[in-house]
Short mmCIF file of N, CA and C in Angstrom, two decimals:
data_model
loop_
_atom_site.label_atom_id
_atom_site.label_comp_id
_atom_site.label_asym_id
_atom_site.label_seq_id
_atom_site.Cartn_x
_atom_site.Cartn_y
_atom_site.Cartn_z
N UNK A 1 -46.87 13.36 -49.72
CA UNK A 1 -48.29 13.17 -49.90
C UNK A 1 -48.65 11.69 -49.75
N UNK A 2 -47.94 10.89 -50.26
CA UNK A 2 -48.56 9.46 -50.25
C UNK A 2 -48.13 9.22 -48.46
N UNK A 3 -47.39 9.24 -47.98
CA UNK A 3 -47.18 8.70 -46.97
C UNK A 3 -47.93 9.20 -45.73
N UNK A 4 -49.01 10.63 -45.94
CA UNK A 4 -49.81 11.29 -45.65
C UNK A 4 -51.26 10.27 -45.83
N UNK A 5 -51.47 9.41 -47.02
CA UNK A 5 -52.59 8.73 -47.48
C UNK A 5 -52.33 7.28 -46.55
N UNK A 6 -50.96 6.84 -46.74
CA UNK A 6 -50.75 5.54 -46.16
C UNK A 6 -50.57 5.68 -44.23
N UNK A 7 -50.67 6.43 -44.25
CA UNK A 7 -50.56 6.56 -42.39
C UNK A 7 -52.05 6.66 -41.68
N UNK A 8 -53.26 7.05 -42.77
CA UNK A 8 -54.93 7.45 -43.18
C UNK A 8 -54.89 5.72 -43.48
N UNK A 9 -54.67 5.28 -44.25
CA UNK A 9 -54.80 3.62 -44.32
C UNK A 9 -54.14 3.06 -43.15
N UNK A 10 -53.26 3.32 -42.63
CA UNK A 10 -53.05 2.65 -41.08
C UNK A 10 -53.56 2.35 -39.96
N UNK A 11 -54.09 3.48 -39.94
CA UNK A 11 -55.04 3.92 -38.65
C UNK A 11 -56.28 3.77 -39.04
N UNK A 12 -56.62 3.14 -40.29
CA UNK A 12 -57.83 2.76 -40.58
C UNK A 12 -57.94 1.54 -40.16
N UNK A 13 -56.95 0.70 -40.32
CA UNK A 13 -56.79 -0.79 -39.89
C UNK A 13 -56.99 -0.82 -38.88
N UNK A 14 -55.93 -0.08 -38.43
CA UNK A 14 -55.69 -0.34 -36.75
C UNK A 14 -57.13 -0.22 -35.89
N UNK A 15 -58.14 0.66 -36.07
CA UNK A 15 -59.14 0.50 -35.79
C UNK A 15 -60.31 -0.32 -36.50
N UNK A 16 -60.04 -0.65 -37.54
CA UNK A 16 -61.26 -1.35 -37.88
C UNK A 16 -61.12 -3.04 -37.69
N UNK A 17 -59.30 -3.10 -37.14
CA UNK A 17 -58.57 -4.75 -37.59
C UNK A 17 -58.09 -5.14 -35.90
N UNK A 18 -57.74 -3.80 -35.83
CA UNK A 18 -56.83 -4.37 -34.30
C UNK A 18 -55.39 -4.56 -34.65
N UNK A 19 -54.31 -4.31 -33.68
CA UNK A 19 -52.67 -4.21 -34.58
C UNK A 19 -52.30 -5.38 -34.45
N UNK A 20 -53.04 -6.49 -34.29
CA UNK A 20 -52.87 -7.73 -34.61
C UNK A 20 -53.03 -8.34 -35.84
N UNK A 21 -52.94 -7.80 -36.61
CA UNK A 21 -53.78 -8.57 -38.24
C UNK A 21 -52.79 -8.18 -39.24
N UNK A 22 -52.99 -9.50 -39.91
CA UNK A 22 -51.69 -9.17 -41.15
C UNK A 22 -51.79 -8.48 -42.05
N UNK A 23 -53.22 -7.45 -42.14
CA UNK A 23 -53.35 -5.99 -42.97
C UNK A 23 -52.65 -5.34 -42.19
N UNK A 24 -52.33 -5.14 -41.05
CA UNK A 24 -51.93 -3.87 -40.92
C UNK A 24 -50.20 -3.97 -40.86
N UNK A 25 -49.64 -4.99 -40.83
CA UNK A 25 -48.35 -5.47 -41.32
C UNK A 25 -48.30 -4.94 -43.04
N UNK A 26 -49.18 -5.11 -43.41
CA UNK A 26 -48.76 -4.89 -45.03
C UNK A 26 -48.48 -3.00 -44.95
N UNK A 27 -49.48 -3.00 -44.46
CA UNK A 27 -49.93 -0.99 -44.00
C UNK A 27 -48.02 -0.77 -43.85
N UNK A 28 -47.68 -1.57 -42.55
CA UNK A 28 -46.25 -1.40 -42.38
C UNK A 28 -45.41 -1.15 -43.47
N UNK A 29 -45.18 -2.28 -43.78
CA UNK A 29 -44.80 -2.33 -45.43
C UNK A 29 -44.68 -1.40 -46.16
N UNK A 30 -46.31 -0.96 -46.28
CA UNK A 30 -45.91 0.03 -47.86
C UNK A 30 -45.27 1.67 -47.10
N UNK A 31 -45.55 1.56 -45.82
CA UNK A 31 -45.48 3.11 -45.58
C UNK A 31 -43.32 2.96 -45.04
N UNK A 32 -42.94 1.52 -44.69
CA UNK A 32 -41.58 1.42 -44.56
C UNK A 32 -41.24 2.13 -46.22
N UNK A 33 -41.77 1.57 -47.27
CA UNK A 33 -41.01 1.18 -48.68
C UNK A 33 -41.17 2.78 -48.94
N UNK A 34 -42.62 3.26 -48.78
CA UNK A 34 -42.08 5.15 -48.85
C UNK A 34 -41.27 5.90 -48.37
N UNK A 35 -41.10 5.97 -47.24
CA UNK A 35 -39.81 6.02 -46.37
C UNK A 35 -38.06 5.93 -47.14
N UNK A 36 -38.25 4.39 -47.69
CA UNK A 36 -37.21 4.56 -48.28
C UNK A 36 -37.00 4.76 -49.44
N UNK A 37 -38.08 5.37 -50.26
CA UNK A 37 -38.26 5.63 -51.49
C UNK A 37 -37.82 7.58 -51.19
N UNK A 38 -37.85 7.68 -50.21
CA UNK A 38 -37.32 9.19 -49.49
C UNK A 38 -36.36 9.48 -49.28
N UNK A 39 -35.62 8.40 -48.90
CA UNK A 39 -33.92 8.48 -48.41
C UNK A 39 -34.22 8.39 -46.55
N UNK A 40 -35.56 8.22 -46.03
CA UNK A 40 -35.52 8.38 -44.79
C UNK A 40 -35.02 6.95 -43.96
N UNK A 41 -33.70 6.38 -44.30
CA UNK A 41 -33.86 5.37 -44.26
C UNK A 41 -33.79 4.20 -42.56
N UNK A 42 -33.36 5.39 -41.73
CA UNK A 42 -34.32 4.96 -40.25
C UNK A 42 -35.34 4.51 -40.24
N UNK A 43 -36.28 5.60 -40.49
CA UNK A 43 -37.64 5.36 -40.05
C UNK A 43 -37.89 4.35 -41.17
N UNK A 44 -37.54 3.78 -42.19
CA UNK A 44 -37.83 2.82 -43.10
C UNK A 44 -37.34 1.67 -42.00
N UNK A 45 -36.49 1.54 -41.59
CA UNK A 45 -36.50 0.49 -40.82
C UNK A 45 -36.98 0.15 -39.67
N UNK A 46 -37.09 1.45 -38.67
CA UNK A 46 -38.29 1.24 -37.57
C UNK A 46 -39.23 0.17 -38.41
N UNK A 47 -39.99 1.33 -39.39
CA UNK A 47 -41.28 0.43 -39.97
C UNK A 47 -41.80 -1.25 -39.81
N UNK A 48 -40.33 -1.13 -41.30
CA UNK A 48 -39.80 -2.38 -41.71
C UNK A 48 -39.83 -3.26 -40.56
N UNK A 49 -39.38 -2.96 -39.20
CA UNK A 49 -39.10 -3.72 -38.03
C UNK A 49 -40.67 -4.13 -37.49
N UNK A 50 -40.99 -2.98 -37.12
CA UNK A 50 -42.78 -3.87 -37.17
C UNK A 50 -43.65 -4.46 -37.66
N UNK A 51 -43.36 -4.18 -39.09
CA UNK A 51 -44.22 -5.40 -39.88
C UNK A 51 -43.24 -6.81 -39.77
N UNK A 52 -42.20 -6.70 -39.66
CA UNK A 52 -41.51 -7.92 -39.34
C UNK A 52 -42.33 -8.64 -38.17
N UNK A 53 -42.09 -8.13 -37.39
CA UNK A 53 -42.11 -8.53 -36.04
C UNK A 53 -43.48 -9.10 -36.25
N UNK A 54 -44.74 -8.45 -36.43
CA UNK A 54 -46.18 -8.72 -36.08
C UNK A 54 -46.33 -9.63 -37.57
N UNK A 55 -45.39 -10.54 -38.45
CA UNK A 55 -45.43 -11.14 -39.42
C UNK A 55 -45.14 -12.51 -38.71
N UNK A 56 -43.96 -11.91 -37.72
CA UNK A 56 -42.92 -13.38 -37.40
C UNK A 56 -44.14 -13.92 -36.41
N UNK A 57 -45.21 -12.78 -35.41
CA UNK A 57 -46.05 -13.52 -34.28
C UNK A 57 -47.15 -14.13 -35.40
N UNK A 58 -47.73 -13.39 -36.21
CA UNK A 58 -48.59 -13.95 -37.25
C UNK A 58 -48.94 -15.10 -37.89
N UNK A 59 -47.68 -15.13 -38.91
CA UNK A 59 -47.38 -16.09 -39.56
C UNK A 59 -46.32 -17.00 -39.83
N UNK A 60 -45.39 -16.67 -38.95
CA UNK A 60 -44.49 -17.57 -38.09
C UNK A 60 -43.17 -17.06 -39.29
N UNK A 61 -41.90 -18.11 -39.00
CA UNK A 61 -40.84 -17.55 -39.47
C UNK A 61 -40.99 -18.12 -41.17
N UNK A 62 -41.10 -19.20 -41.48
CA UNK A 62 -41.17 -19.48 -42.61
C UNK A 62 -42.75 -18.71 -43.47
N UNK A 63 -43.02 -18.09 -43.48
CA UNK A 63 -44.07 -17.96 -44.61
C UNK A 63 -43.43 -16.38 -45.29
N UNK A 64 -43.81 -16.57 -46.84
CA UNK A 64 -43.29 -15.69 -47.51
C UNK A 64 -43.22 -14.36 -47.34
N UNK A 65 -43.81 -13.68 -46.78
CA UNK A 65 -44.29 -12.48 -46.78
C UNK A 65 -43.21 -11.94 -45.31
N UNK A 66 -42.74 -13.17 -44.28
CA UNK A 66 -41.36 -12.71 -43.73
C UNK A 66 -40.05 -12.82 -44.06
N UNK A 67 -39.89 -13.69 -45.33
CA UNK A 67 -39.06 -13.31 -46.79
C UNK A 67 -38.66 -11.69 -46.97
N UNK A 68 -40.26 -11.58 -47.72
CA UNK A 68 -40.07 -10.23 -48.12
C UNK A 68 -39.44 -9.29 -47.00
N UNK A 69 -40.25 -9.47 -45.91
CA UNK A 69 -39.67 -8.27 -44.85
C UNK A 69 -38.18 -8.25 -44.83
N UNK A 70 -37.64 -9.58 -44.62
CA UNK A 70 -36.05 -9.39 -44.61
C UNK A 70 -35.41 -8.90 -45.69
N UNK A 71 -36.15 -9.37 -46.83
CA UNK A 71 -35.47 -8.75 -47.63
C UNK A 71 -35.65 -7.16 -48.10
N UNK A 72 -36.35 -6.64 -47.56
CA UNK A 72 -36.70 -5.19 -47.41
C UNK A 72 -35.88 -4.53 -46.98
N UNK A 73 -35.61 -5.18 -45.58
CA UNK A 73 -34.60 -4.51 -44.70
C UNK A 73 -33.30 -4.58 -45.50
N UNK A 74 -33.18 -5.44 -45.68
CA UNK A 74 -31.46 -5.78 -46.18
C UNK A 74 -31.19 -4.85 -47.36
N UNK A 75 -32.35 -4.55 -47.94
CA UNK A 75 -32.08 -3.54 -49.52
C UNK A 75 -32.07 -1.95 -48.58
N UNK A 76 -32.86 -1.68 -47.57
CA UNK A 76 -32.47 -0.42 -47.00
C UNK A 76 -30.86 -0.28 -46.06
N UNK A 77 -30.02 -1.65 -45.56
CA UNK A 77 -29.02 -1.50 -45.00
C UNK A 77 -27.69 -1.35 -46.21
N UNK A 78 -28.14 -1.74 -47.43
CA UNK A 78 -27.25 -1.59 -48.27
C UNK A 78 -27.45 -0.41 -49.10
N UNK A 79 -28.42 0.18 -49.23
CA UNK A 79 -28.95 1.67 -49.61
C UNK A 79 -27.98 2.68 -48.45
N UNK A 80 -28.02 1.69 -47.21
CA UNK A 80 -27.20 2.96 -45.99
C UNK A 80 -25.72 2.74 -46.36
N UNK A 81 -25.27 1.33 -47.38
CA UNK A 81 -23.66 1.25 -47.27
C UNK A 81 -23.39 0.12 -46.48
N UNK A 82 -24.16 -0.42 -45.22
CA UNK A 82 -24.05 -1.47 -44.41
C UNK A 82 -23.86 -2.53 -44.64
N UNK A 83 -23.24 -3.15 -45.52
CA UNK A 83 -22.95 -4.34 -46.20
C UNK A 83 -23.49 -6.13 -45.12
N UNK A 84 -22.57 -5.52 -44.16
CA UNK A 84 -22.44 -6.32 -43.40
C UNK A 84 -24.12 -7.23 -42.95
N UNK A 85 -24.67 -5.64 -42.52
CA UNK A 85 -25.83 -6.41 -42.21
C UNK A 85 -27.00 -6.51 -43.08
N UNK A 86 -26.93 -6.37 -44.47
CA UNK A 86 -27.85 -6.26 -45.69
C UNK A 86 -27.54 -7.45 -45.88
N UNK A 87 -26.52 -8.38 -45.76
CA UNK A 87 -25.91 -9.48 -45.93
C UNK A 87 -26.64 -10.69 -45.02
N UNK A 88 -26.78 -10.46 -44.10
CA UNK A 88 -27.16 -10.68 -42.54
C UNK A 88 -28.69 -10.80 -42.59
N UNK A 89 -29.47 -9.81 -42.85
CA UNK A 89 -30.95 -9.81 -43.61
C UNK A 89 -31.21 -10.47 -44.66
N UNK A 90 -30.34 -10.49 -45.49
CA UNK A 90 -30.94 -10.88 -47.13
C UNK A 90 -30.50 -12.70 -46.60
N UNK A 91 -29.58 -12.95 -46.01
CA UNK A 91 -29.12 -14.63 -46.19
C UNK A 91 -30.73 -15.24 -45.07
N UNK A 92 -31.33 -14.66 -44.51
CA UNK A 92 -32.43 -14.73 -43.43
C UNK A 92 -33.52 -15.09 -44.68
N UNK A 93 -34.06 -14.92 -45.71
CA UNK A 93 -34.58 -15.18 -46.48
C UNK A 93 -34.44 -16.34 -47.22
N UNK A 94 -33.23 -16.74 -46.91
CA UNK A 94 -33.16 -17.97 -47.93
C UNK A 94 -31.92 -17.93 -49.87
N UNK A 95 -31.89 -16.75 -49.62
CA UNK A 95 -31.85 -16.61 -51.02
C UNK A 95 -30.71 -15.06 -51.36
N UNK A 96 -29.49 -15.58 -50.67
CA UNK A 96 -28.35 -14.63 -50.46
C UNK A 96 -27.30 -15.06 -51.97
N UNK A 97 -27.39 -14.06 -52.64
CA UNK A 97 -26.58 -14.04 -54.25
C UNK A 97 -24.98 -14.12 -53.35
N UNK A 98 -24.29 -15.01 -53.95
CA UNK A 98 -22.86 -14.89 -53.79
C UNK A 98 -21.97 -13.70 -54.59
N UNK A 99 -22.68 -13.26 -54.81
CA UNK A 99 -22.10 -12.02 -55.61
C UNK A 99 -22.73 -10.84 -55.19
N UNK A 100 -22.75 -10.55 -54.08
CA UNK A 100 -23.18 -9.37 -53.26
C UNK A 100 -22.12 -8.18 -52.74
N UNK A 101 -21.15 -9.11 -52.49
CA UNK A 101 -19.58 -7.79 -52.87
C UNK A 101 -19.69 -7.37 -53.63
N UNK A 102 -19.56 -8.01 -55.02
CA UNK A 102 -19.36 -7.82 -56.40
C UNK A 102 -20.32 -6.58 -56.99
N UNK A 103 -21.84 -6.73 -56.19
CA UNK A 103 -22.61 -5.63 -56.70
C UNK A 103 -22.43 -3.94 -56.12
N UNK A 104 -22.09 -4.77 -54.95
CA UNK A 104 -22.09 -3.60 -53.47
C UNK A 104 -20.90 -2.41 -54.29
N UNK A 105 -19.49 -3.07 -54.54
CA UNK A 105 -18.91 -2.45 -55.06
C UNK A 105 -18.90 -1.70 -56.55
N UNK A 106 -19.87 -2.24 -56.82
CA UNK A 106 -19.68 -1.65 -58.50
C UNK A 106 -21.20 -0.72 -58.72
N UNK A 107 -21.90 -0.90 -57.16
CA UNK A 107 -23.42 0.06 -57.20
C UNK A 107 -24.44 -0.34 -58.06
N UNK A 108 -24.24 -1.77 -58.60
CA UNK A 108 -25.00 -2.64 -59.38
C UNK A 108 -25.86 -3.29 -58.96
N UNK A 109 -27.28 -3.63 -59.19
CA UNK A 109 -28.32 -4.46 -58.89
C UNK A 109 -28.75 -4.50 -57.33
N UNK A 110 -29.67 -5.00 -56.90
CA UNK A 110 -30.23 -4.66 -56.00
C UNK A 110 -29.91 -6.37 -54.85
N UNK A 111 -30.07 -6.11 -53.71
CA UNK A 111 -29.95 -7.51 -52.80
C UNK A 111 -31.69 -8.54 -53.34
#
């Protein structure tokens, strides 16, 4: 149901904003984070990948909100087991815990 409401907020943007605008990156966002609040965790990253992307033309690589995106992704590649590249995403942010084995293995805390 929600992701039924948030796809109705997408396409609201998209026409009222144009898929250029950093509302409809957020739109991305919340409808990636349902996705993986599903277990769907592909299409969480398709998502995830477009609000990235139309963040990085936006608002370039440093501003916070392409933080968050990486770090979005990186919590859905370690949700898949992917260590490697949740690792790879999350250090892209700035702010990679040295103790990310340590959690990975024990199913503790989040990237």
């Amino acid at each position: 149901m929600a992701l039924e409401y948030l796809n109705k907020a997408l396409a609201i943007r998209l026409e009222m904003l144009g898929p250029k605008h950093r509302d409809v990156a957020s739109s991305y966002q919340s409808i990636s984070t349902a996705y993986t609040e599903k277990g769907a965790y592909d299409l969480a990253l398709a998502t995830h990948q477009k609000a990235l992307e139309l963040q990085l033309e936006l608002l370039g690589p440093t501003h916070p909100d392409v933080a968050y995106s990486y770090n979005n992704i990186a919590i859905v590649y370690k949700k898949k087991s992917a260590y490697e590249k949740a690792l790879a995403y999350h250090q892209s942010t700035g702010h990679a815990p040295e103790n990310l084995w340590a959690q990975a293995s024990t199913g503790g805390g989040q990237l």
